[in-house]
PDB file of C-alpha atoms and ligand atoms in Angstrom:
ATOM      1  CA  MET A   1       6.763   4.995 -16.216  1.00 71.00           C
ATOM      2  CA  ALA A   2       4.423   3.523 -14.207  1.00 82.00           C
ATOM      3  CA  LYS A   3       2.026   5.298 -12.226  1.00 90.00           C
ATOM      4  CA  PRO A   4       1.981   5.087  -8.157  1.00 92.00           C
ATOM      5  CA  THR A   5      -0.564   2.641  -7.372  1.00 95.00           C
ATOM      6  CA  VAL A   6      -3.309   3.893  -4.899  1.00 94.00           C
ATOM      7  CA  ALA A   7      -6.160   2.176  -2.625  1.00 95.00           C
ATOM      8  CA  VAL A   8      -8.395   3.348   0.058  1.00 94.00           C
ATOM      9  CA  PHE A   9      -9.673   1.733   3.111  1.00 95.00           C
ATOM     10  CA  ASP A  10     -12.241   2.682   5.944  1.00 95.00           C
ATOM     11  CA  PHE A  11     -12.968   1.500   9.400  1.00 96.00           C
ATOM     12  CA  THR A  12     -15.019   2.910  12.288  1.00 95.00           C
ATOM     13  CA  GLY A  13     -15.747   6.168  11.040  1.00 94.00           C
ATOM     14  CA  CYS A  14     -18.463   8.409   9.432  1.00 93.00           C
ATOM     15  CA  GLU A  15     -17.236   8.297   5.972  1.00 91.00           C
ATOM     16  CA  GLY A  16     -17.308  11.726   5.968  1.00 90.00           C
ATOM     17  CA  CYS A  17     -13.501  11.951   5.087  1.00 91.00           C
ATOM     18  CA  GLU A  18     -13.878   9.483   2.198  1.00 86.00           C
ATOM     19  CA  LEU A  19     -16.537  11.375   0.506  1.00 84.00           C
ATOM     20  CA  ASN A  20     -14.422  14.375   0.698  1.00 83.00           C
ATOM     21  CA  GLN A  21     -11.936  12.619  -1.123  1.00 78.00           C
ATOM     22  CA  LEU A  22     -14.458  11.338  -3.747  1.00 76.00           C
ATOM     23  CA  ASN A  23     -15.793  15.239  -3.852  1.00 77.00           C
ATOM     24  CA  PHE A  24     -12.652  16.782  -5.548  1.00 75.00           C
ATOM     25  CA  GLU A  25     -14.739  18.125  -8.242  1.00 72.00           C
ATOM     26  CA  ASN A  26     -12.111  20.482  -9.937  1.00 74.00           C
ATOM     27  CA  GLN A  27      -9.058  18.489  -9.006  1.00 75.00           C
ATOM     28  CA  LEU A  28     -10.485  14.496  -9.670  1.00 71.00           C
ATOM     29  CA  LEU A  29      -9.665  14.133 -13.341  1.00 72.00           C
ATOM     30  CA  ASP A  30      -6.206  15.581 -12.633  1.00 78.00           C
ATOM     31  CA  ILE A  31      -5.525  13.131  -9.450  1.00 78.00           C
ATOM     32  CA  ILE A  32      -6.741  10.478 -11.650  1.00 75.00           C
ATOM     33  CA  GLY A  33      -4.457  11.398 -14.309  1.00 82.00           C
ATOM     34  CA  HIS A  34      -1.120  10.717 -12.006  1.00 84.00           C
ATOM     35  CA  VAL A  35      -2.389   8.003  -9.870  1.00 89.00           C
ATOM     36  CA  ASP A  36      -3.748   4.309 -10.675  1.00 90.00           C
ATOM     37  CA  PHE A  37      -6.666   3.610  -7.797  1.00 90.00           C
ATOM     38  CA  VAL A  38      -6.622  -0.384  -7.002  1.00 90.00           C
ATOM     39  CA  GLU A  39      -8.997  -0.362  -4.401  1.00 89.00           C
ATOM     40  CA  TRP A  40     -11.626   1.923  -3.204  1.00 87.00           C
ATOM     41  CA  ARG A  41     -15.115   0.301  -1.848  1.00 84.00           C
ATOM     42  CA  GLU A  42     -16.941   2.962  -1.989  1.00 78.00           C
ATOM     43  CA  ALA A  43     -16.012   3.763  -5.862  1.00 77.00           C
ATOM     44  CA  MET A  44     -15.000   0.473  -7.473  1.00 77.00           C
ATOM     45  CA  ASP A  45     -15.419  -3.450  -6.903  1.00 81.00           C
ATOM     46  CA  ASP A  46     -11.795  -4.385  -7.786  1.00 82.00           C
ATOM     47  CA  LYS A  47      -9.287  -5.674  -5.165  1.00 87.00           C
ATOM     48  CA  ALA A  48      -5.097  -5.750  -5.158  1.00 89.00           C
ATOM     49  CA  ASP A  49      -2.367  -7.686  -3.884  1.00 93.00           C
ATOM     50  CA  SER A  50      -0.530  -4.448  -2.999  1.00 94.00           C
ATOM     51  CA  TYR A  51      -0.510  -0.615  -3.439  1.00 96.00           C
ATOM     52  CA  ASP A  52       1.895   2.242  -3.431  1.00 96.00           C
ATOM     53  CA  ILE A  53      -0.247   4.212  -0.650  1.00 96.00           C
ATOM     54  CA  ALA A  54      -3.008   3.053   1.326  1.00 97.00           C
ATOM     55  CA  PHE A  55      -5.172   6.151   2.457  1.00 96.00           C
ATOM     56  CA  VAL A  56      -7.205   4.651   5.356  1.00 97.00           C
ATOM     57  CA  GLU A  57     -10.097   6.405   7.340  1.00 97.00           C
ATOM     58  CA  GLY A  58     -11.536   5.530  10.623  1.00 97.00           C
ATOM     59  CA  SER A  59     -10.411   3.889  14.308  1.00 97.00           C
ATOM     60  CA  LEU A  60     -10.036   0.672  15.105  1.00 97.00           C
ATOM     61  CA  SER A  61     -12.613  -0.964  17.004  1.00 95.00           C
ATOM     62  CA  THR A  62     -13.415  -4.579  16.639  1.00 93.00           C
ATOM     63  CA  PRO A  63     -11.189  -7.532  16.747  1.00 93.00           C
ATOM     64  CA  ASP A  64     -11.746  -8.231  12.640  1.00 95.00           C
ATOM     65  CA  CYS A  65     -10.410  -4.537  12.165  1.00 96.00           C
ATOM     66  CA  ILE A  66      -7.144  -5.382  13.845  1.00 96.00           C
ATOM     67  CA  GLU A  67      -6.501  -8.260  11.520  1.00 95.00           C
ATOM     68  CA  ARG A  68      -7.349  -6.276   8.319  1.00 96.00           C
ATOM     69  CA  ILE A  69      -5.272  -3.188   9.272  1.00 98.00           C
ATOM     70  CA  ASN A  70      -2.463  -5.415   9.604  1.00 98.00           C
ATOM     71  CA  LYS A  71      -3.253  -6.870   6.305  1.00 97.00           C
ATOM     72  CA  ILE A  72      -3.248  -3.650   4.748  1.00 97.00           C
ATOM     73  CA  ARG A  73      -0.206  -2.552   6.449  1.00 98.00           C
ATOM     74  CA  ARG A  74       1.690  -5.403   4.944  1.00 97.00           C
ATOM     75  CA  LYS A  75       0.365  -4.909   1.341  1.00 97.00           C
ATOM     76  CA  ALA A  76       1.318  -0.951   1.593  1.00 97.00           C
ATOM     77  CA  LYS A  77       4.564   0.697   0.934  1.00 97.00           C
ATOM     78  CA  ILE A  78       3.048   4.108   2.336  1.00 97.00           C
ATOM     79  CA  LEU A  79       0.028   4.065   4.936  1.00 98.00           C
ATOM     80  CA  VAL A  80      -1.533   7.536   5.834  1.00 97.00           C
ATOM     81  CA  ALA A  81      -4.367   7.691   8.165  1.00 98.00           C
ATOM     82  CA  VAL A  82      -6.892  10.265   7.236  1.00 97.00           C
ATOM     83  CA  GLY A  83      -9.535  12.175   9.712  1.00 97.00           C
ATOM     84  CA  SER A  84      -9.263  12.545  13.136  1.00 97.00           C
ATOM     85  CA  CYS A  85     -11.080   8.907  13.979  1.00 97.00           C
ATOM     86  CA  ALA A  86      -7.685   7.449  12.265  1.00 98.00           C
ATOM     87  CA  VAL A  87      -5.634   9.512  13.285  1.00 97.00           C
ATOM     88  CA  GLN A  88      -5.698   9.888  17.096  1.00 96.00           C
ATOM     89  CA  GLY A  89      -9.106   7.622  17.714  1.00 95.00           C
ATOM     90  CA  GLY A  90     -11.441  10.787  17.265  1.00 95.00           C
ATOM     91  CA  VAL A  91     -15.329  10.818  18.719  1.00 95.00           C
ATOM     92  CA  ASN A  92     -15.154   7.152  18.742  1.00 94.00           C
ATOM     93  CA  GLY A  93     -12.580   7.511  21.543  1.00 93.00           C
ATOM     94  CA  LEU A  94     -15.535   8.736  23.825  1.00 93.00           C
ATOM     95  CA  LYS A  95     -16.500   5.078  23.606  1.00 92.00           C
ATOM     96  CA  ASN A  96     -13.394   4.720  25.674  1.00 92.00           C
ATOM     97  CA  THR A  97     -14.888   6.800  28.564  1.00 90.00           C
ATOM     98  CA  GLN A  98     -17.366   4.327  29.398  1.00 91.00           C
ATOM     99  CA  PRO A  99     -17.018   0.618  30.998  1.00 92.00           C
ATOM    100  CA  ILE A 100     -16.948  -0.851  27.461  1.00 90.00           C
ATOM    101  CA  ASP A 101     -19.614  -3.472  28.525  1.00 89.00           C
ATOM    102  CA  GLU A 102     -22.206  -0.833  29.470  1.00 91.00           C
ATOM    103  CA  VAL A 103     -21.591   0.904  26.038  1.00 90.00           C
ATOM    104  CA  ARG A 104     -22.138  -2.873  24.055  1.00 90.00           C
ATOM    105  CA  GLU A 105     -25.583  -2.997  26.145  1.00 91.00           C
ATOM    106  CA  GLU A 106     -26.729   0.261  25.362  1.00 91.00           C
ATOM    107  CA  VAL A 107     -25.794   0.077  21.846  1.00 90.00           C
ATOM    108  CA  TYR A 108     -26.806  -3.622  21.047  1.00 91.00           C
ATOM    109  CA  GLY A 109     -29.000  -4.291  24.116  1.00 92.00           C
ATOM    110  CA  GLU A 110     -29.346  -8.564  24.758  1.00 90.00           C
ATOM    111  CA  ASP A 111     -27.627  -9.497  21.782  1.00 90.00           C
ATOM    112  CA  LYS A 112     -24.514  -7.689  22.754  1.00 90.00           C
ATOM    113  CA  TYR A 113     -22.306 -10.603  22.939  1.00 89.00           C
ATOM    114  CA  LEU A 114     -23.066 -11.196  19.090  1.00 90.00           C
ATOM    115  CA  PHE A 115     -21.130  -8.460  18.533  1.00 89.00           C
ATOM    116  CA  PRO A 116     -17.193  -8.476  19.779  1.00 90.00           C
ATOM    117  CA  THR A 117     -16.104  -5.107  20.325  1.00 91.00           C
ATOM    118  CA  LEU A 118     -12.640  -3.355  21.537  1.00 93.00           C
ATOM    119  CA  PRO A 119     -11.950   0.288  23.273  1.00 93.00           C
ATOM    120  CA  ALA A 120     -11.396   2.590  20.133  1.00 95.00           C
ATOM    121  CA  MET A 121      -8.041   2.602  18.832  1.00 96.00           C
ATOM    122  CA  ALA A 122      -5.735   5.282  16.763  1.00 97.00           C
ATOM    123  CA  LEU A 123      -4.499   3.468  13.588  1.00 98.00           C
ATOM    124  CA  SER A 124      -0.988   4.464  15.198  1.00 97.00           C
ATOM    125  CA  GLU A 125      -1.835   2.191  18.291  1.00 96.00           C
ATOM    126  CA  VAL A 126      -1.721  -1.013  16.136  1.00 97.00           C
ATOM    127  CA  VAL A 127       0.744  -0.499  12.951  1.00 98.00           C
ATOM    128  CA  LYS A 128       3.153   1.999  11.689  1.00 98.00           C
ATOM    129  CA  VAL A 129       1.313   5.071  10.452  1.00 98.00           C
ATOM    130  CA  ASP A 130       3.789   7.229   8.250  1.00 98.00           C
ATOM    131  CA  PHE A 131       2.019  10.425   7.392  1.00 97.00           C
ATOM    132  CA  ASN A 132      -1.292  11.965   8.696  1.00 97.00           C
ATOM    133  CA  VAL A 133      -3.946  14.255   7.194  1.00 96.00           C
ATOM    134  CA  ARG A 134      -5.726  15.723  10.190  1.00 96.00           C
ATOM    135  CA  GLY A 135      -9.174  16.895  10.908  1.00 96.00           C
ATOM    136  CA  CYS A 136     -12.974  16.057  11.466  1.00 96.00           C
ATOM    137  CA  PRO A 137     -13.439  15.634   8.306  1.00 94.00           C
ATOM    138  CA  MET A 138     -10.013  16.254   6.592  1.00 93.00           C
ATOM    139  CA  THR A 139      -9.857  19.309   4.389  1.00 88.00           C
ATOM    140  CA  GLN A 140      -9.355  18.805   0.829  1.00 86.00           C
ATOM    141  CA  ILE A 141      -6.786  21.698   0.956  1.00 87.00           C
ATOM    142  CA  GLU A 142      -4.650  19.367   3.422  1.00 91.00           C
ATOM    143  CA  PHE A 143      -5.186  16.099   1.452  1.00 91.00           C
ATOM    144  CA  LEU A 144      -4.055  17.258  -1.809  1.00 89.00           C
ATOM    145  CA  LYS A 145      -0.636  18.883  -0.272  1.00 91.00           C
ATOM    146  CA  ILE A 146      -0.010  15.360   0.933  1.00 93.00           C
ATOM    147  CA  PHE A 147      -1.058  13.623  -1.968  1.00 91.00           C
ATOM    148  CA  THR A 148       0.651  15.439  -4.387  1.00 90.00           C
ATOM    149  CA  SER A 149       3.991  15.202  -2.216  1.00 93.00           C
ATOM    150  CA  LEU A 150       3.783  11.750  -1.988  1.00 93.00           C
ATOM    151  CA  VAL A 151       2.932  11.504  -5.626  1.00 88.00           C
ATOM    152  CA  MET A 152       6.182  13.360  -6.305  1.00 88.00           C
ATOM    153  CA  GLY A 153       8.277  10.897  -4.032  1.00 89.00           C
ATOM    154  CA  LYS A 154       8.514  13.780  -1.646  1.00 92.00           C
ATOM    155  CA  LYS A 155       8.212  13.794   2.210  1.00 94.00           C
ATOM    156  CA  PRO A 156       5.250  15.722   3.563  1.00 94.00           C
ATOM    157  CA  ILE A 157       5.500  18.306   6.554  1.00 91.00           C
ATOM    158  CA  GLU A 158       3.110  18.053   9.539  1.00 90.00           C
ATOM    159  CA  PRO A 159       2.348  21.056  11.050  1.00 90.00           C
ATOM    160  CA  ASN A 160       3.288  21.178  14.629  1.00 92.00           C
ATOM    161  CA  SER A 161       2.572  24.666  16.348  1.00 95.00           C
ATOM    162  CA  ALA A 162      -0.903  25.436  18.213  1.00 96.00           C
ATOM    163  CA  VAL A 163      -3.647  26.947  16.284  1.00 97.00           C
ATOM    164  CA  CYS A 164      -3.132  29.632  18.485  1.00 97.00           C
ATOM    165  CA  VAL A 165      -0.234  30.752  16.252  1.00 97.00           C
ATOM    166  CA  GLU A 166      -2.238  30.493  12.608  1.00 97.00           C
ATOM    167  CA  CYS A 167      -5.094  32.545  14.592  1.00 98.00           C
ATOM    168  CA  LYS A 168      -2.654  35.254  15.701  1.00 97.00           C
ATOM    169  CA  LEU A 169      -1.112  35.364  12.302  1.00 97.00           C
ATOM    170  CA  ASN A 170      -4.821  35.809  11.052  1.00 97.00           C
ATOM    171  CA  GLU A 171      -5.020  38.749  13.660  1.00 97.00           C
ATOM    172  CA  ASN A 172      -8.554  37.294  14.999  1.00 97.00           C
ATOM    173  CA  GLU A 173     -10.023  38.909  18.329  1.00 96.00           C
ATOM    174  CA  CYS A 174      -9.478  35.951  20.456  1.00 96.00           C
ATOM    175  CA  VAL A 175     -12.404  34.160  21.673  1.00 96.00           C
ATOM    176  CA  TYR A 176     -11.768  33.834  24.958  1.00 95.00           C
ATOM    177  CA  GLU A 177     -12.242  38.010  25.285  1.00 93.00           C
ATOM    178  CA  LYS A 178     -15.900  36.646  24.316  1.00 93.00           C
ATOM    179  CA  GLY A 179     -15.935  34.164  27.274  1.00 93.00           C
ATOM    180  CA  MET A 180     -16.067  31.312  25.028  1.00 95.00           C
ATOM    181  CA  ILE A 181     -13.092  28.152  26.204  1.00 96.00           C
ATOM    182  CA  CYS A 182     -11.211  27.682  23.111  1.00 96.00           C
ATOM    183  CA  LEU A 183      -9.046  24.582  22.766  1.00 96.00           C
ATOM    184  CA  GLY A 184      -6.449  26.419  20.199  1.00 96.00           C
ATOM    185  CA  PRO A 185      -3.699  26.673  22.564  1.00 95.00           C
ATOM    186  CA  VAL A 186      -2.878  22.818  22.891  1.00 95.00           C
ATOM    187  CA  THR A 187      -4.419  22.201  19.080  1.00 96.00           C
ATOM    188  CA  ARG A 188      -1.939  21.108  16.523  1.00 96.00           C
ATOM    189  CA  GLY A 189      -2.235  23.670  13.713  1.00 96.00           C
ATOM    190  CA  GLY A 190      -3.134  23.365  10.232  1.00 95.00           C
ATOM    191  CA  CYS A 191      -6.278  24.328   9.562  1.00 95.00           C
ATOM    192  CA  ASP A 192      -5.534  28.142   9.351  1.00 95.00           C
ATOM    193  CA  ALA A 193      -7.388  28.717  12.659  1.00 97.00           C
ATOM    194  CA  HIS A 194     -10.725  27.479  10.415  1.00 96.00           C
ATOM    195  CA  CYS A 195     -13.190  27.748  13.573  1.00 97.00           C
ATOM    196  CA  PRO A 196     -11.836  30.729  15.282  1.00 97.00           C
ATOM    197  CA  SER A 197     -11.513  33.210  11.744  1.00 97.00           C
ATOM    198  CA  PHE A 198     -15.174  32.786  11.918  1.00 97.00           C
ATOM    199  CA  GLY A 199     -15.610  33.570  15.178  1.00 96.00           C
ATOM    200  CA  GLN A 200     -16.028  30.164  16.714  1.00 96.00           C
ATOM    201  CA  TYR A 201     -14.024  28.205  19.602  1.00 97.00           C
ATOM    202  CA  CYS A 202     -11.789  24.989  18.698  1.00 98.00           C
ATOM    203  CA  THR A 203     -12.993  21.574  19.111  1.00 97.00           C
ATOM    204  CA  GLY A 204      -9.512  20.377  19.079  1.00 97.00           C
ATOM    205  CA  CYS A 205     -10.446  18.152  15.796  1.00 97.00           C
ATOM    206  CA  ARG A 206      -6.500  18.397  14.710  1.00 97.00           C
ATOM    207  CA  GLY A 207      -5.278  16.305  18.106  1.00 95.00           C
ATOM    208  CA  PHE A 208      -2.869  17.569  20.615  1.00 94.00           C
ATOM    209  CA  VAL A 209       0.252  19.486  19.935  1.00 95.00           C
ATOM    210  CA  PRO A 210       3.264  17.451  20.357  1.00 91.00           C
ATOM    211  CA  GLU A 211       3.686  17.616  24.393  1.00 89.00           C
ATOM    212  CA  PRO A 212       0.410  20.069  25.078  1.00 90.00           C
ATOM    213  CA  ASN A 213       0.658  22.205  27.683  1.00 90.00           C
ATOM    214  CA  LEU A 214      -2.343  21.151  29.648  1.00 88.00           C
ATOM    215  CA  LYS A 215      -1.084  22.929  32.894  1.00 89.00           C
ATOM    216  CA  GLY A 216      -0.857  26.491  30.971  1.00 90.00           C
ATOM    217  CA  MET A 217      -4.130  25.415  29.527  1.00 90.00           C
ATOM    218  CA  GLU A 218      -6.024  25.402  32.720  1.00 90.00           C
ATOM    219  CA  GLU A 219      -4.226  28.746  33.975  1.00 92.00           C
ATOM    220  CA  ILE A 220      -5.583  30.755  30.662  1.00 91.00           C
ATOM    221  CA  LEU A 221      -9.052  28.813  32.003  1.00 93.00           C
ATOM    222  CA  THR A 222      -8.690  30.547  35.835  1.00 93.00           C
ATOM    223  CA  ASN A 223      -7.421  33.631  34.675  1.00 93.00           C
ATOM    224  CA  HIS A 224     -10.924  34.194  32.392  1.00 93.00           C
ATOM    225  CA  GLY A 225     -12.906  32.618  34.949  1.00 93.00           C
ATOM    226  CA  LEU A 226     -14.401  29.504  32.836  1.00 93.00           C
ATOM    227  CA  SER A 227     -14.480  26.114  33.776  1.00 89.00           C
ATOM    228  CA  ILE A 228     -11.575  23.357  34.140  1.00 89.00           C
ATOM    229  CA  ASP A 229     -14.385  20.425  33.841  1.00 90.00           C
ATOM    230  CA  GLU A 230     -15.908  22.051  30.649  1.00 92.00           C
ATOM    231  CA  ALA A 231     -12.288  21.936  28.958  1.00 92.00           C
ATOM    232  CA  TRP A 232     -11.778  18.696  30.042  1.00 90.00           C
ATOM    233  CA  LYS A 233     -15.248  17.613  28.541  1.00 91.00           C
ATOM    234  CA  ARG A 234     -14.472  19.376  25.277  1.00 93.00           C
ATOM    235  CA  MET A 235     -10.808  17.818  24.960  1.00 93.00           C
ATOM    236  CA  GLU A 236     -12.325  14.336  25.532  1.00 93.00           C
ATOM    237  CA  LEU A 237     -14.354  14.779  21.958  1.00 95.00           C
ATOM    238  CA  TYR A 238     -11.811  14.101  19.864  1.00 96.00           C
ATOM    239  CA  ASN A 239      -9.126  13.692  22.308  1.00 94.00           C
ATOM    240  CA  ALA A 240     -10.127  11.013  24.520  1.00 92.00           C
ATOM    241  CA  ASN A 241      -7.340   8.535  23.855  1.00 88.00           C
ATOM    242  CA  ALA A 242      -4.860  11.019  24.324  1.00 87.00           C
ATOM    243  CA  LEU A 243      -5.935  12.115  27.796  1.00 85.00           C
ATOM    244  CA  GLU A 244      -6.278   8.204  29.555  1.00 76.00           C
ATOM    245  CA  GLY A 245      -3.676   8.757  32.322  1.00 65.00           C
ATOM    246  CA  VAL A 246      -3.483  12.563  32.211  1.00 65.00           C
ATOM    247  CA  LYS A 247      -7.058  13.445  33.026  1.00 63.00           C
ATOM    248  CA  PRO A 248      -7.250  14.414  37.094  1.00 58.00           C
TER     249      PRO A 248
HETATM  250  S1  SF4 B   1     -12.950  12.179  11.291  1.00 84.04           S
HETATM  251 FE1  SF4 B   1     -15.142  13.166  11.195  1.00 84.04          FE
HETATM  252  S2  SF4 B   1     -15.460  13.370   8.841  1.00 84.04           S
HETATM  253 FE2  SF4 B   1     -13.806  11.802   9.345  1.00 84.04          FE
HETATM  254  S3  SF4 B   1     -14.727   9.565   9.358  1.00 84.04           S
HETATM  255 FE3  SF4 B   1     -13.731  10.289  11.414  1.00 84.04          FE
HETATM  256  S4  SF4 B   1     -15.944  11.715  12.242  1.00 84.04           S
HETATM  257 FE4  SF4 B   1     -16.373  11.334   9.835  1.00 84.04          FE
HETATM  258  S1  SF4 B   2      -9.164  32.015  19.706  1.00 84.04           S
HETATM  259 FE1  SF4 B   2      -8.401  30.072  20.217  1.00 84.04          FE
HETATM  260  S2  SF4 B   2      -6.993  29.535  18.673  1.00 84.04           S
HETATM  261 FE2  SF4 B   2      -7.338  31.810  18.586  1.00 84.04          FE
HETATM  262  S3  SF4 B   2      -5.883  32.987  20.267  1.00 84.04           S
HETATM  263 FE3  SF4 B   2      -7.756  32.768  21.275  1.00 84.04          FE
HETATM  264  S4  SF4 B   2      -7.217  30.545  22.081  1.00 84.04           S
HETATM  265 FE4  SF4 B   2      -5.840  31.093  20.484  1.00 84.04          FE
HETATM  266  S1  SF4 B   3     -10.177  25.314  14.538  1.00 84.04           S
HETATM  267 FE1  SF4 B   3      -9.887  23.583  15.580  1.00 84.04          FE
HETATM  268  S2  SF4 B   3     -11.921  22.796  15.493  1.00 84.04           S
HETATM  269 FE2  SF4 B   3     -11.633  24.025  14.043  1.00 84.04          FE
HETATM  270  S3  SF4 B   3     -10.681  22.693  12.010  1.00 84.04           S
HETATM  271 FE3  SF4 B   3      -8.805  23.643  13.536  1.00 84.04          FE
HETATM  272  S4  SF4 B   3      -8.263  22.250  14.564  1.00 84.04           S
HETATM  273 FE4  SF4 B   3     -10.556  21.880  14.133  1.00 84.04          FE
END
């Protein structure tokens, strides 16, 4: 039986997620044994006309990105967004909180007209995305789970409960008790409450849960005497796109 063909692509991001994919020291040979990589800029020169699965990192932030992602979508049977930039716009979404012309001027100065730009977008704002590997960077464990399901022809299951659920199951002390602002109540789990398990607050890298209870979040902050403005600023770090039209 022919192995599934896989391609890997990147758009606007730091390439940290992609590097994490290349860093599978123990599993890389197994992965290579089960699929044929047919296109991957960081690892090979070949180009392909079609692929069974495309893993795509980064947000879309220039006009040529739009053309390229549409081409990838046409060639891919399954498209997987990898990392918070691709899934929800991620840190690049901060660009959208300022007037776009000012952003261009700040970065490119008087040459700004040579560099056409767009507000940063998640892949799903432009094309259909089939599955998401969340996080900044994506974790190898989650990538492997989704990768294995797809190679076996199964549908990966995406967690949709909040980070708080995993945090409670791990019996962590809530960092609100230490006076920290934590975005766990509105952030999608799946990371096993990684940051609170190390005594740190969650910064929301996996994006919001479906229908985040932002009012409830405000109540938690008020009850703990913490700043709502500071919480909104933190939410913008990875979720600026999702907050458009929601933030007061
Ligand atoms: S999600 Fe984070 S690690 Fe991945 S490309 Fe974006 S900024 Fe880099
Ligand atoms: S530390 Fe954060 S994730 Fe854990 S229970 Fe408290 S608010 Fe929720
Ligand atoms: S706890 Fe929050 S910030 Fe940390 S990895 Fe999980 S979702 Fe990301």
